mmCIF file of C-alpha atoms and ligand atoms in Angstrom:
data_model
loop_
_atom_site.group_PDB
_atom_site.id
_atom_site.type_symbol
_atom_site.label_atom_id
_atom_site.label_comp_id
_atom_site.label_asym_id
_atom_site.label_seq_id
_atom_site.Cartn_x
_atom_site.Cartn_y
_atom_site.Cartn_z
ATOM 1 C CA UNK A 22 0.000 0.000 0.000
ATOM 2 C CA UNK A 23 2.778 2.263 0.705
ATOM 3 C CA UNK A 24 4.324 1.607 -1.842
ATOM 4 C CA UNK A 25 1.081 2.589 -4.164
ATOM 5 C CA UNK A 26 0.765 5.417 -2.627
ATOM 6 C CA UNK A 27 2.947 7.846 -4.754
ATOM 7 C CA UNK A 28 1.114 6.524 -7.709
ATOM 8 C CA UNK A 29 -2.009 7.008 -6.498
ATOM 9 C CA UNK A 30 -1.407 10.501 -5.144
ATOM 10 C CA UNK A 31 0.503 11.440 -8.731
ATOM 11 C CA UNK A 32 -2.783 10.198 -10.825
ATOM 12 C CA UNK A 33 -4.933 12.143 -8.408
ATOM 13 C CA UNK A 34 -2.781 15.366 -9.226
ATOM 14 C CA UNK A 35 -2.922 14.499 -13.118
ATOM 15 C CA UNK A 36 -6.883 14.397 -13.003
ATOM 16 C CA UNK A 37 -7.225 17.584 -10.484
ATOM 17 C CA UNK A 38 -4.835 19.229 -13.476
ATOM 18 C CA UNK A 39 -6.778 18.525 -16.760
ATOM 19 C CA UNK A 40 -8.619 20.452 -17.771
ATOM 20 C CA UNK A 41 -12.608 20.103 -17.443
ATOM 21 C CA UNK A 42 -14.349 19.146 -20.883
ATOM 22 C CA UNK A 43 -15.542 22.660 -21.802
ATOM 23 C CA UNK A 44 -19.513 22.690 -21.821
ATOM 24 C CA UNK A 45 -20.970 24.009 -25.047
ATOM 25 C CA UNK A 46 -22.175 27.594 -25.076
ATOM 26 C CA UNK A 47 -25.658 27.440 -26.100
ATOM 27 C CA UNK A 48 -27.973 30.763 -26.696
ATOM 28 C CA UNK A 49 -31.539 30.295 -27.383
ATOM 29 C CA UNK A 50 -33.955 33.215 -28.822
ATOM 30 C CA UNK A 51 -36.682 32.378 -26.435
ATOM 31 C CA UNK A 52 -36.911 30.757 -22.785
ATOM 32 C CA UNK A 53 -39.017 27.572 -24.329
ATOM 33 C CA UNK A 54 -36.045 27.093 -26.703
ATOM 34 C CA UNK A 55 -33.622 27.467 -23.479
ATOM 35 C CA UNK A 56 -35.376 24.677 -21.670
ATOM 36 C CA UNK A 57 -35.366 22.193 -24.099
ATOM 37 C CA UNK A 58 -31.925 22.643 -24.960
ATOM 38 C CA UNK A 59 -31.145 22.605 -20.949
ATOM 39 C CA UNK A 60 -33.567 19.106 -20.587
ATOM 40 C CA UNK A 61 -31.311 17.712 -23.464
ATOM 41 C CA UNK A 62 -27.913 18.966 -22.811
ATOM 42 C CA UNK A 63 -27.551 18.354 -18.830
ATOM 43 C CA UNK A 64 -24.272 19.285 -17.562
ATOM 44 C CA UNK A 65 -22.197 19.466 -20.609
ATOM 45 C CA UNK A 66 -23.742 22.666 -22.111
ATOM 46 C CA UNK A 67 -24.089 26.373 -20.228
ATOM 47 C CA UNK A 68 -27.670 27.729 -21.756
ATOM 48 C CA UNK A 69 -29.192 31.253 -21.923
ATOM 49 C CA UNK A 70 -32.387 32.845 -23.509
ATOM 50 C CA UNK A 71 -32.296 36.558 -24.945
ATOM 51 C CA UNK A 72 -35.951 36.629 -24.748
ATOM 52 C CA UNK A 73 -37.948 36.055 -21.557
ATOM 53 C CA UNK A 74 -40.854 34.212 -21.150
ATOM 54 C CA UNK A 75 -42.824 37.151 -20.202
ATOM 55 C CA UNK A 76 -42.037 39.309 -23.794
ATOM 56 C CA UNK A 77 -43.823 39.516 -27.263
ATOM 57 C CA UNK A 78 -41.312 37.121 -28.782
ATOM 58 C CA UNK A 79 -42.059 39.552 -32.076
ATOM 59 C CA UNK A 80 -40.161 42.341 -30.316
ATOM 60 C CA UNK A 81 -37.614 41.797 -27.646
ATOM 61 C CA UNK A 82 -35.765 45.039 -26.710
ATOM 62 C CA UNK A 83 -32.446 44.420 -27.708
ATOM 63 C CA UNK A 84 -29.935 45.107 -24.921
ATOM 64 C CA UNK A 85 -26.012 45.329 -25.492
ATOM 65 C CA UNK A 86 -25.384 42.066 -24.183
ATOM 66 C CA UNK A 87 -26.836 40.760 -25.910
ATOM 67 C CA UNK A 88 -24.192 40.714 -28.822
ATOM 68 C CA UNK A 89 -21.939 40.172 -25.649
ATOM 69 C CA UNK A 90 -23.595 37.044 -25.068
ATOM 70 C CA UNK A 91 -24.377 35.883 -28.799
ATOM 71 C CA UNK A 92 -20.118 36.805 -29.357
ATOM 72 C CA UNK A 93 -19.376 33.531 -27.111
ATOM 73 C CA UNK A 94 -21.711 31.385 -28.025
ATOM 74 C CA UNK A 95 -20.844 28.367 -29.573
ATOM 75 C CA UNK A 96 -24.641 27.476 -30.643
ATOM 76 C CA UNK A 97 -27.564 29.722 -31.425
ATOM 77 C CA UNK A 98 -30.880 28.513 -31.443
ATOM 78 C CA UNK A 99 -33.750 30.325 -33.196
ATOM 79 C CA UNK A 100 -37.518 30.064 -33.295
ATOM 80 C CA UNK A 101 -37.418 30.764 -36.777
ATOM 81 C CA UNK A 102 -40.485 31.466 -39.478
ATOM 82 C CA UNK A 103 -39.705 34.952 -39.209
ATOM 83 C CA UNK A 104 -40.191 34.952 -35.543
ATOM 84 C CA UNK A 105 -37.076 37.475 -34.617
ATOM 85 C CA UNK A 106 -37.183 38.968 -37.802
ATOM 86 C CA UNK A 107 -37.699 42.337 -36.068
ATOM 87 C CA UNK A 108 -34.611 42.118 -33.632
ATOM 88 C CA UNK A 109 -32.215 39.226 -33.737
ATOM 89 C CA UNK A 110 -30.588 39.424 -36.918
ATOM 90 C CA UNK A 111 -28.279 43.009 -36.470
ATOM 91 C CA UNK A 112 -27.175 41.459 -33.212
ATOM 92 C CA UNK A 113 -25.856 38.320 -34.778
ATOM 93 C CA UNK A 114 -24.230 40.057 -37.149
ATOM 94 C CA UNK A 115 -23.075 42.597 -34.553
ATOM 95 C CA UNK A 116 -21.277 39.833 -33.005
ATOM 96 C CA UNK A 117 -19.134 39.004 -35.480
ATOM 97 C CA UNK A 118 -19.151 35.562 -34.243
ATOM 98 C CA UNK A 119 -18.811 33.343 -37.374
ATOM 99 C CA UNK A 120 -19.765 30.357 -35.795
ATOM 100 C CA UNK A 121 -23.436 31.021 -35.322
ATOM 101 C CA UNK A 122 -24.291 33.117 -38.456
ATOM 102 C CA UNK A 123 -27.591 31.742 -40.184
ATOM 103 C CA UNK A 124 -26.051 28.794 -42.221
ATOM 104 C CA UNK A 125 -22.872 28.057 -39.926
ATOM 105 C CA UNK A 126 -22.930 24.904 -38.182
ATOM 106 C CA UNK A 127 -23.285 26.283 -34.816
ATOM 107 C CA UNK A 128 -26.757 28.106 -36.062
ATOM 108 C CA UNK A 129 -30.261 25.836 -35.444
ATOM 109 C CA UNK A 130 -33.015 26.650 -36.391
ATOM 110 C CA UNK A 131 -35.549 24.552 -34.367
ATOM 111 C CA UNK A 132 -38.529 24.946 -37.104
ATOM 112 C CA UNK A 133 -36.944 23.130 -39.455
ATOM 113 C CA UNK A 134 -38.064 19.684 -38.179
ATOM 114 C CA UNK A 135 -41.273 21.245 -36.673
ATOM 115 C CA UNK A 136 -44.664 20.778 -37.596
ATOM 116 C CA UNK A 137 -45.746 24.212 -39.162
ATOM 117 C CA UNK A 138 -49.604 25.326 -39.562
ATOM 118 C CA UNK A 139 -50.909 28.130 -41.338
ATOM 119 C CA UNK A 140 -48.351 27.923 -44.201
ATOM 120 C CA UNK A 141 -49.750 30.858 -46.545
ATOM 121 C CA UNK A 142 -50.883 29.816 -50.032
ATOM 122 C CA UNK A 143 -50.744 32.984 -51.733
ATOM 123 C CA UNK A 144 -48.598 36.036 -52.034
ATOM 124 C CA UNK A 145 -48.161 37.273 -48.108
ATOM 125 C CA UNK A 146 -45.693 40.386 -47.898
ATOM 126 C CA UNK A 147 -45.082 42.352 -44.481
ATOM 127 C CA UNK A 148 -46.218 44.893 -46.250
ATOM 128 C CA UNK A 149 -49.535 43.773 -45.706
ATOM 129 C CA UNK A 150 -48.538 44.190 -41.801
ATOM 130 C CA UNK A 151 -49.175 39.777 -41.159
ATOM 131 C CA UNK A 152 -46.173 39.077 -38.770
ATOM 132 C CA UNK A 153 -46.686 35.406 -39.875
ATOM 133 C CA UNK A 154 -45.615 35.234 -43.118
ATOM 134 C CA UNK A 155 -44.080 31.889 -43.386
ATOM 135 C CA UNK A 156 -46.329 29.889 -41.271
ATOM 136 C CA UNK A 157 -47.166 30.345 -37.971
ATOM 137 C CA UNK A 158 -43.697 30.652 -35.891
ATOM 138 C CA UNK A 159 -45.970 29.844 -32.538
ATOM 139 C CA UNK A 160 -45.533 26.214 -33.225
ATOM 140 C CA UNK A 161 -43.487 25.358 -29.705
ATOM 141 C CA UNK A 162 -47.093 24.884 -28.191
ATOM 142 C CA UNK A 163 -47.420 21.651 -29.294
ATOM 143 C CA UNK A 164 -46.077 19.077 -26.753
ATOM 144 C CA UNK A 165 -45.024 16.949 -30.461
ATOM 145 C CA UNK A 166 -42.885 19.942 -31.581
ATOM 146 C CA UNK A 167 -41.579 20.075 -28.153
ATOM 147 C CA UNK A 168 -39.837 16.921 -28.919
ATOM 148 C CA UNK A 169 -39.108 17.878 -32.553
ATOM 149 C CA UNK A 170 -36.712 20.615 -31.074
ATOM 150 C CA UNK A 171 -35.457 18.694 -28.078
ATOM 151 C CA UNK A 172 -34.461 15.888 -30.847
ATOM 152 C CA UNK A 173 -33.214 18.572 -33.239
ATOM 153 C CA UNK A 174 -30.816 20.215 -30.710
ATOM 154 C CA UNK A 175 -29.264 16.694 -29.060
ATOM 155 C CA UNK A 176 -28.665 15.748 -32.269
ATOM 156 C CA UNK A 177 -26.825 19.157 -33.027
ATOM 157 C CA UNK A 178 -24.657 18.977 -29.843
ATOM 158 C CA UNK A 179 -23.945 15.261 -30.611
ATOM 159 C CA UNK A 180 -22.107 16.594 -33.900
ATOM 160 C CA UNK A 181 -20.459 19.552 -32.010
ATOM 161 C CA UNK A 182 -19.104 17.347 -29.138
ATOM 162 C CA UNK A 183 -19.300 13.689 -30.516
ATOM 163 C CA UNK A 184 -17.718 12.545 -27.465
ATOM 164 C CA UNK A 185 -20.697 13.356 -25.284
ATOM 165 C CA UNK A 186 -23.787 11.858 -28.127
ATOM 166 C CA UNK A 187 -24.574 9.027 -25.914
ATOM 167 C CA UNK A 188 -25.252 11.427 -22.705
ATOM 168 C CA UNK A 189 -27.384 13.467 -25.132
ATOM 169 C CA UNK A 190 -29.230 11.217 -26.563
ATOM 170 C CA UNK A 191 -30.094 9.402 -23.078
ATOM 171 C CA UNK A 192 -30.930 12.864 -21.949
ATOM 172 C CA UNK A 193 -33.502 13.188 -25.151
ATOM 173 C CA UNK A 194 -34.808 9.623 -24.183
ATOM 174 C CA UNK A 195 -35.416 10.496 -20.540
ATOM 175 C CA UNK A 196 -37.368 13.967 -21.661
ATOM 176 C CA UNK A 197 -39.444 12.402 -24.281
ATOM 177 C CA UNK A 198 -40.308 9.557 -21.111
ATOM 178 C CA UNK A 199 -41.496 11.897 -19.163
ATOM 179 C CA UNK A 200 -43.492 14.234 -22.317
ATOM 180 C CA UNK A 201 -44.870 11.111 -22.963
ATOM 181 C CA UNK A 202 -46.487 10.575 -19.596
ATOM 182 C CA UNK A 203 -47.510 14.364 -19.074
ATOM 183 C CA UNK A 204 -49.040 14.242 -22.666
ATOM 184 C CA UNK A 205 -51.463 11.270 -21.365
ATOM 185 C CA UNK A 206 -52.418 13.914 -18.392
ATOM 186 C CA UNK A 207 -53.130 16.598 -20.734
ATOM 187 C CA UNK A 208 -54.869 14.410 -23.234
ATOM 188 C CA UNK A 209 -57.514 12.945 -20.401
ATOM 189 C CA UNK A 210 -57.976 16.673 -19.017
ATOM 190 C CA UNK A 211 -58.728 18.183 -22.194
ATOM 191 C CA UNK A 212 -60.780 15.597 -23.773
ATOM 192 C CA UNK A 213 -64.453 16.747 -22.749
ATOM 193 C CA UNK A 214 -63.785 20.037 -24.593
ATOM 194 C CA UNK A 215 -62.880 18.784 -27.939
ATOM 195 C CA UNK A 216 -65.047 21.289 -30.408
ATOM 196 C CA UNK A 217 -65.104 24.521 -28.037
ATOM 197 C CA UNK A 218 -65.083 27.381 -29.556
ATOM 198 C CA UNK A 219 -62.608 29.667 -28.508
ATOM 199 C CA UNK A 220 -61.391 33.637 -29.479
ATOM 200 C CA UNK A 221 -57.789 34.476 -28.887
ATOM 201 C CA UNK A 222 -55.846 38.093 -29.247
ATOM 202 C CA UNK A 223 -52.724 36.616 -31.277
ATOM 203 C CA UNK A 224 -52.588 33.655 -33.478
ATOM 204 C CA UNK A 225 -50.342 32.554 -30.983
ATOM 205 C CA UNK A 226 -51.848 29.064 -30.424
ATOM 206 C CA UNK A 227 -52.700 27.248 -33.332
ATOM 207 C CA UNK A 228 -50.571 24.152 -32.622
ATOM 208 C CA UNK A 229 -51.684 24.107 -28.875
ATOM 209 C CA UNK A 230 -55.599 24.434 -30.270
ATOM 210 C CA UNK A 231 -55.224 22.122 -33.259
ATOM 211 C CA UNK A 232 -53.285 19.293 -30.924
ATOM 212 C CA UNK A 233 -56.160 19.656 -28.352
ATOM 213 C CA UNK A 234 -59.302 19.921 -30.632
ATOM 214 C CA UNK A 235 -60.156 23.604 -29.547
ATOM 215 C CA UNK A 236 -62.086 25.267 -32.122
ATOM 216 C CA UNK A 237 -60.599 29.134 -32.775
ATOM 217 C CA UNK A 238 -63.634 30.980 -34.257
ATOM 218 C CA UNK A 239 -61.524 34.611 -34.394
ATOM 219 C CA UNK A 240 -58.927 37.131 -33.306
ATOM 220 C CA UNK A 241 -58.633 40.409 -31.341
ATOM 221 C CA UNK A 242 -55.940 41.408 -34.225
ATOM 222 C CA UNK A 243 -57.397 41.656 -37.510
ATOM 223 C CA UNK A 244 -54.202 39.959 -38.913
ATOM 224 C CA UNK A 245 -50.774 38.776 -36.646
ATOM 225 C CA UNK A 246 -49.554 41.941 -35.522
ATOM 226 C CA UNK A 247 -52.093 44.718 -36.454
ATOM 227 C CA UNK A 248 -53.839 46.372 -33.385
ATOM 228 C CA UNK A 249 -56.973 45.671 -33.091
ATOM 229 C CA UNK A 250 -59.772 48.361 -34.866
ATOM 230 C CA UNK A 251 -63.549 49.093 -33.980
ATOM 231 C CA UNK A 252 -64.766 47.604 -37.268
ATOM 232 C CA UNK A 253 -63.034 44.270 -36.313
ATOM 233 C CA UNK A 254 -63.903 44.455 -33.027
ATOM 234 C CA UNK A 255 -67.631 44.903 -33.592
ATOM 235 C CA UNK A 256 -67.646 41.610 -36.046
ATOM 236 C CA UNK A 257 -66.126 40.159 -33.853
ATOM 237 C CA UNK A 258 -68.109 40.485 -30.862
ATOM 238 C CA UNK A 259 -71.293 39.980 -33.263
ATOM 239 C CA UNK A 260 -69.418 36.458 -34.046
ATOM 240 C CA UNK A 261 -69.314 35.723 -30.569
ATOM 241 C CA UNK A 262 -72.475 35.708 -29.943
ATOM 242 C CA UNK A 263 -73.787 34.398 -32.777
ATOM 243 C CA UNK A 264 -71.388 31.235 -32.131
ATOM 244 C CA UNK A 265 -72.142 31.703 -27.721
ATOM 245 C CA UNK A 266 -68.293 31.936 -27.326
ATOM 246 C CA UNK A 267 -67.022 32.209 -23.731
ATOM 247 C CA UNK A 268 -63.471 32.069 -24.009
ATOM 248 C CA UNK A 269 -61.314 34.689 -24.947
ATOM 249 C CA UNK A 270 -57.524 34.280 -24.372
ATOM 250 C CA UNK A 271 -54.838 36.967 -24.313
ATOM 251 C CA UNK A 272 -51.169 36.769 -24.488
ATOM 252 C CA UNK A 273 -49.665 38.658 -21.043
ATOM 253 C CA UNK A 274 -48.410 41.320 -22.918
ATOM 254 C CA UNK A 275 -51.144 42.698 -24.610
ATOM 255 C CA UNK A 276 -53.502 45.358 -23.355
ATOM 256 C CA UNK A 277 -56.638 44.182 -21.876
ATOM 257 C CA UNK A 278 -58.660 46.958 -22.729
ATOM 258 C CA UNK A 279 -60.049 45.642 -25.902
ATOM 259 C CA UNK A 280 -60.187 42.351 -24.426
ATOM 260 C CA UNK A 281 -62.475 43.408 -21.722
ATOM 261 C CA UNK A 282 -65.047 45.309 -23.542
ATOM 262 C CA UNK A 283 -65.698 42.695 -25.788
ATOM 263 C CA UNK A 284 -66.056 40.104 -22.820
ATOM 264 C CA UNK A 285 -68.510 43.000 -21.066
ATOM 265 C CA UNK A 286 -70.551 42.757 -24.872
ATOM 266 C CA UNK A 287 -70.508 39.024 -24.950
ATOM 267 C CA UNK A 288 -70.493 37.527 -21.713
ATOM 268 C CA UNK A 289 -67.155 35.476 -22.243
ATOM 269 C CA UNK A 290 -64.157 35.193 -19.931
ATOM 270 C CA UNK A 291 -60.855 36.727 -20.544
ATOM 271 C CA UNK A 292 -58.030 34.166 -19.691
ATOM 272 C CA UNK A 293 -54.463 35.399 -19.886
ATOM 273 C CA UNK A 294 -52.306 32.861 -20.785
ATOM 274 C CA UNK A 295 -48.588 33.092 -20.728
ATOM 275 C CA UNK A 296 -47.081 31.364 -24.150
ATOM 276 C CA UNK A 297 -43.607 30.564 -22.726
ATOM 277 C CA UNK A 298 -41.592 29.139 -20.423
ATOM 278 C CA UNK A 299 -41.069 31.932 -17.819
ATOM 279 C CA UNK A 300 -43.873 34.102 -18.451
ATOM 280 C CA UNK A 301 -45.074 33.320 -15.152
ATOM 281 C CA UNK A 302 -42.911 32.410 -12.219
ATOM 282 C CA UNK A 303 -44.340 28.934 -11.818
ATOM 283 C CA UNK A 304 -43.848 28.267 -14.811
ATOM 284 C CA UNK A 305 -40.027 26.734 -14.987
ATOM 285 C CA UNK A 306 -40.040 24.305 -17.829
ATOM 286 C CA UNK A 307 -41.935 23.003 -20.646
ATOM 287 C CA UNK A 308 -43.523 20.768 -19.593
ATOM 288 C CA UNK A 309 -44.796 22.809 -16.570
ATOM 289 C CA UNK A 310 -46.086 25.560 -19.364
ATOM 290 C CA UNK A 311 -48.932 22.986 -20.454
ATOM 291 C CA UNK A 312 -49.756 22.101 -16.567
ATOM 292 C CA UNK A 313 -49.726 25.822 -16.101
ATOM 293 C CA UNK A 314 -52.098 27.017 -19.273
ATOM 294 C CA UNK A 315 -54.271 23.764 -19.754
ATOM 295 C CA UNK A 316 -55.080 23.940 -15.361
ATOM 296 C CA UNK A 317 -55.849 27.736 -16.385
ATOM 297 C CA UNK A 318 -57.877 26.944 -19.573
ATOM 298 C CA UNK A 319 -60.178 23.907 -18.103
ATOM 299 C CA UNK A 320 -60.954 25.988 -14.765
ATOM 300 C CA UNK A 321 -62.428 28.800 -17.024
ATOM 301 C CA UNK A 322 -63.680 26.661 -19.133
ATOM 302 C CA UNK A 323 -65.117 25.220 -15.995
ATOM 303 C CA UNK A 324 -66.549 28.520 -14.689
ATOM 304 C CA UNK A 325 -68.467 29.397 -17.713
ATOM 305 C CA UNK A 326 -69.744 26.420 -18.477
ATOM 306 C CA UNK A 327 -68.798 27.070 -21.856
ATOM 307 C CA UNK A 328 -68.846 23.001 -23.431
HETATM 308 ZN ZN1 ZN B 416 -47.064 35.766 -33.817
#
């Protein structure tokens, strides 16, 4: 043993001395992106979010460190579909950092392997003032594209650092486990209002409608991005009651005047529902974003007795 020692004592100092395996720098647009990336990566990646869960995703404020932040990173992660059309791309260039310019292999964008609704069919400029333009860029609200992106960034991360692929992809396995078994929950708690007719502000929640069977009758905007106007407003409300809608839900960071006079007009309930991962304190990952909105849908629901 005493002998041994020395050896021992010298291999100790040789691990204390290398060098830790650097985690990967990942930076994600949005605080949804952020935790799936997190779920997936574990310990061998250091995540942030520009975005919090809490903004319009369409317009972040863009901050000076943020091109601080984006100049070290060694992945960037976008919504994509336009999303941060209207802020991200002079910080990425800003950054200078070649590795995660759109195209560069440290650059994912997570709608690529997403499911994508409300594809136009015609000729859809900005000009016309629709912020949706190549589909709707909402699409994280679907538990399924939840697990497109988780897939789509462990995969990534396994071709940046090949040595760690088999902790990422048990890392993927273990969150689509557990998606699995929360989508079951969902599924069972949602299933008596397949069909209900709902009005939201934004077309922020196709996929989480169109995966639940909700039934969106109209908007508060008159198109993705366009304030809403008395004419709309008034067809709107007419609509409602023609159609005895009793939901109306709002994105947190919209105004709730219009919202409330047209649930004084029609009877409905105004639920505000945050669409990310953050946008309320309690809610800390993705998965906890469905408990959070689908508990807050089905009581109001509930308490209207809208069916
Ligand atoms: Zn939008």
């Amino acid at each position: 043993m005493r002998l041994l020692r020395p050896a021992a004592l010298a291999l100790a100092a040789m691990a204390a001395a290398a060098p830790a395996r650097a985690a990967v720098n990942v930076v994600t647009t949005t605080a949804d992106l952020a935790d799936l990336a997190a779920q997936v990566g574990g310990d061998r990646v250091k995540v942030e979010s520009l975005a919090r869960g809490y903004q319009d995703p369409h317009y972040v404020e863009a901050k000076p460190s943020f091109i601080l932040r984006l100049a070290k990173a060694d992945l960037l992660v976008v919504v994509g579909r336009e999303l941060e059309i209207g802020w991200l791309p002079p910080l990425v260039q800003q950054s200078r950092n070649a590795r995660i310019q759109p195209g560069a292999s440290g650059y994912l964008d997570a709608s690529l392997t997403a499911r994508i609704l409300e594809i136009p069919t015609g000729q859809i400029t900005r000009a016309m003032g629709d912020v949706h333009p190549q589909g709707n860029p909402h699409y994280w609200l679907d538990p399924g594209n939840g697990r497109h992106i988780a897939k789509a960034v462990a995969d990534k991360l396994s071709r940046m650092a090949p040595g760690d692929a088999a902790y990422f992809a048990s890392r993927y396995a273990e969150f689509d486990r557990r998606l699995a078994e929360a989508e079951k929950r969902w599924d069972a708690l949602m299933a008596p209002y397949r069909g209900l007719k709902i009005v939201t502000y934004h077309r922020s929640w196709a996929n989480l409608t169109d995966r639940f069977g909700l039934n969106v009758i109209g908007y508060v905007e008159p198109r993705p991005g366009i304030p809403p106007s008395p004419a709309h407003t008034l067809d709107l409300i007419a609509e409602m009651k023609r159609q005895g809608v009793k939901i109306l839900v709002v994105e947190p960071y919209f105004d709730l005047k219009t919202p409330n006079s047209i649930a004084r007009e029609t009877g409905a309930q105004v639920v505000v529902l945050p669409p990310s991962v953050g946008g309320e304190k309690a809610i800390t990952d993705f998965i906890g974003l469905f408990d959070y909105d689908l508990d807050l849908l089905v009581r109001a629901i509930r308490q209207t007795g809208a069916k």
